[in-house]
Short mmCIF file of C-alpha atoms in Angstrom, two decimals:
data_model
loop_
_atom_site.label_atom_id
_atom_site.label_comp_id
_atom_site.label_asym_id
_atom_site.label_seq_id
_atom_site.Cartn_x
_atom_site.Cartn_y
_atom_site.Cartn_z
CA ALA A 30 -1.75 -21.08 27.06
CA LEU A 31 -2.78 -17.48 25.48
CA LYS A 32 -5.47 -17.94 22.26
CA GLU A 33 -5.59 -16.83 19.35
CA ASN A 34 -8.82 -16.58 17.97
CA LYS A 35 -8.92 -14.93 14.09
CA PHE A 36 -11.29 -14.71 11.60
CA CYS A 37 -10.93 -16.14 8.03
CA TRP A 38 -11.56 -13.71 5.72
CA ASN A 39 -11.78 -14.36 2.18
CA CYS A 40 -13.27 -18.90 1.54
CA THR A 41 -11.14 -18.78 -1.10
CA VAL A 42 -8.31 -18.92 1.87
CA CYS A 43 -9.32 -20.54 4.74
CA GLU A 44 -7.04 -22.93 4.83
CA SER A 45 -9.12 -27.11 5.43
CA GLY A 46 -8.42 -26.30 9.43
CA PHE A 47 -10.02 -23.12 10.06
CA VAL A 48 -12.77 -24.60 7.97
CA ALA A 49 -12.74 -27.78 11.15
CA GLU A 50 -11.48 -25.37 13.69
CA PRO A 51 -10.71 -21.51 14.00
CA SER A 52 -7.96 -21.53 15.74
CA GLY A 53 -4.99 -19.22 14.40
CA HIS A 54 -1.62 -20.58 13.93
CA ARG A 55 1.47 -19.51 11.69
CA ALA A 56 1.57 -22.04 9.38
CA SER A 57 -1.72 -20.81 8.18
CA ASP A 58 -0.63 -17.87 6.48
CA LEU A 59 1.66 -20.91 4.39
CA TRP A 60 -1.92 -21.77 3.36
CA ALA A 61 -3.12 -18.70 2.37
CA LEU A 62 0.03 -17.50 0.94
CA GLY A 63 -0.37 -20.96 -1.71
CA CYS A 64 -4.09 -19.87 -2.47
CA ILE A 65 -2.69 -15.99 -3.13
CA ILE A 66 0.46 -17.67 -5.82
CA TYR A 67 -2.13 -19.71 -7.09
CA GLN A 68 -4.59 -17.30 -7.73
CA MET A 69 -1.81 -14.55 -9.10
CA ILE A 70 -1.35 -17.27 -11.81
CA SER A 71 -4.41 -19.26 -12.77
CA GLY A 72 -6.67 -15.64 -12.11
CA LEU A 73 -8.64 -17.82 -10.90
CA PRO A 74 -8.71 -19.20 -6.25
CA PRO A 75 -7.70 -22.46 -6.17
CA PHE A 76 -10.86 -23.89 -4.91
CA ARG A 77 -13.97 -22.60 -6.35
CA ALA A 78 -17.57 -22.96 -6.23
CA SER A 79 -21.46 -21.31 -6.30
CA THR A 80 -21.98 -20.72 -2.73
CA GLU A 81 -19.09 -20.78 0.54
CA PHE A 82 -20.62 -24.14 1.80
CA LEU A 83 -19.49 -25.98 -1.38
CA THR A 84 -16.40 -23.50 -1.52
CA PHE A 85 -15.39 -24.99 2.59
CA GLN A 86 -16.24 -28.85 0.96
CA LYS A 87 -13.85 -28.54 -1.71
CA ILE A 88 -11.58 -27.31 0.25
CA LEU A 89 -11.69 -30.22 3.09
CA LYS A 90 -11.74 -32.58 0.36
CA MET A 91 -8.75 -31.45 -1.29
CA ASP A 92 -10.83 -30.56 -5.43
CA TYR A 93 -8.71 -28.12 -6.87
CA GLU A 94 -7.02 -28.36 -10.68
CA PHE A 95 -4.22 -26.71 -11.90
CA PRO A 96 -5.50 -25.51 -15.38
CA GLU A 97 -2.93 -25.72 -18.80
CA GLY A 98 0.40 -23.82 -18.55
CA PHE A 99 0.48 -23.98 -14.91
CA PRO A 100 4.19 -23.39 -14.73
CA SER A 101 5.30 -26.50 -13.00
CA ASP A 102 7.39 -24.87 -9.86
CA ALA A 103 5.18 -23.38 -9.26
CA LYS A 104 2.74 -26.46 -9.01
CA ASP A 105 5.03 -28.04 -6.64
CA LEU A 106 5.35 -24.78 -4.43
CA VAL A 107 1.50 -24.34 -4.69
CA GLU A 108 1.31 -28.08 -3.81
CA LYS A 109 3.72 -28.53 -0.75
CA LEU A 110 1.98 -24.78 0.37
CA LEU A 111 -1.84 -26.65 0.45
CA VAL A 112 -2.08 -29.83 2.43
CA LEU A 113 -3.99 -30.61 4.82
CA ASP A 114 -2.60 -30.95 8.31
CA HIS A 115 -0.88 -27.71 8.32
CA THR A 116 2.71 -28.95 10.05
CA LYS A 117 3.68 -30.13 6.52
CA ARG A 118 3.45 -27.09 4.75
CA LEU A 119 6.18 -26.03 3.64
CA GLY A 120 8.32 -23.74 5.66
CA ALA A 121 5.80 -24.51 9.04
CA SER A 122 8.82 -26.42 10.78
CA ASP A 123 11.71 -23.23 9.92
CA GLU A 124 13.39 -21.72 12.95
CA GLY A 125 11.89 -17.25 13.40
CA ASP A 126 10.09 -15.92 11.21
CA MET A 127 12.40 -15.56 7.82
CA TYR A 128 10.61 -18.78 5.68
CA GLU A 129 13.98 -19.91 4.58
CA SER A 130 13.01 -22.88 2.85
CA ILE A 131 10.15 -21.11 0.66
CA ARG A 132 12.60 -18.67 -0.04
CA LYS A 133 15.01 -21.24 -1.58
CA HIS A 134 12.01 -23.30 -4.07
CA PRO A 135 12.69 -22.74 -7.03
CA PHE A 136 9.61 -20.91 -8.08
CA PHE A 137 12.04 -18.03 -6.07
CA GLU A 138 15.25 -18.38 -8.44
CA GLY A 139 16.42 -15.55 -8.83
CA ILE A 140 15.46 -13.13 -5.92
CA ASP A 141 17.03 -11.14 -3.68
CA TRP A 142 15.90 -11.51 -0.12
CA ASP A 143 18.49 -9.41 1.19
CA ASN A 144 17.09 -5.81 -1.29
CA VAL A 145 14.32 -6.70 -2.90
CA TRP A 146 12.68 -3.50 -2.09
CA GLU A 147 15.03 -1.81 -4.34
CA GLN A 148 14.58 -4.94 -7.98
CA THR A 149 13.01 -3.58 -10.61
CA PRO A 150 9.29 -5.90 -11.16
CA PRO A 151 9.11 -8.18 -13.65
CA THR A 152 6.52 -7.44 -16.45
CA ILE A 153 2.68 -8.14 -16.18
CA SER A 154 2.65 -10.57 -18.53
CA PRO A 155 -0.96 -12.44 -17.92
CA TYR A 156 -1.90 -15.74 -17.88
CA LEU A 157 -5.25 -17.04 -19.55
CA PRO A 158 -5.82 -20.21 -18.77
CA GLY A 159 -7.29 -22.01 -21.79
CA GLY A 160 -5.53 -19.48 -24.27
CA THR A 161 -9.09 -19.80 -26.54
CA PHE A 162 -9.30 -16.27 -27.02
CA GLU A 163 -9.14 -14.40 -30.32
CA GLU A 164 -8.82 -11.27 -29.13
CA GLU A 165 -4.86 -9.71 -27.38
CA TYR A 166 -5.06 -9.66 -24.39
CA ARG A 167 -3.52 -5.83 -23.56
CA VAL A 168 -2.32 -4.52 -20.07
CA PRO A 169 -3.39 -0.63 -19.71
CA ASP A 170 -0.75 1.58 -19.88
CA HIS A 171 -1.41 3.34 -17.28
CA LEU A 172 -0.08 0.32 -14.56
CA GLU A 173 3.21 -0.47 -13.43
CA PRO A 174 3.53 -4.09 -12.06
CA GLY A 175 4.79 -3.76 -7.54
CA LEU A 176 4.16 -2.09 -5.27
CA GLY A 177 6.65 2.28 -4.83
CA LYS A 178 8.23 2.15 -2.01
CA ASN A 179 5.90 3.37 0.37
CA GLN A 180 2.53 1.56 -1.18
CA LEU A 181 5.55 -1.10 0.67
CA ILE A 182 5.56 1.30 3.83
CA ARG A 183 1.57 1.08 4.69
CA LEU A 184 1.17 -2.09 3.74
CA TRP A 185 3.67 -4.29 6.14
CA GLU A 186 3.63 -0.74 8.15
CA PHE A 187 7.44 -0.46 8.74
CA ASP A 188 9.90 0.23 6.10
CA LEU A 189 11.92 -2.62 5.41
CA SER A 190 15.14 -0.33 4.05
CA THR A 191 15.46 0.38 7.40
CA SER A 192 15.58 -2.62 8.65
CA ARG A 193 18.58 -4.91 8.71
CA GLY A 194 18.48 -8.35 8.59
#
């Protein structure tokens, strides 16, 4: 059997299994997805500490909290992705590569997966933990949400508009 070795490029998204025994499996991507969703909503990674060593300790202990105001559907999804046992993560036992259990999660309600690249991205509305800022947060005028067709082709290395699912 071919064993694939992987490197965790960012300790804030490394899964607990990677810290203990760095071997790659597809459920590692599910862990990273949970970390990315958490960070996209809160503005911070779920596991934070002053050093990488202490960050890894937090990962191994599953020591993280959700900030006040974190959306409940997003919290539920993140909790189902950040699971120590990689076989129990949402999507880990899905057949094929479409991750139907994740696509059907309430967090993704309203997403037309067959035409996702054609959908209008949501407006940028940053989540500000705590809400104690005196000034109103303003998104710069030149920013546009989402990725254009060329960026998606470059990111995924193929053109989704020609893909048949």
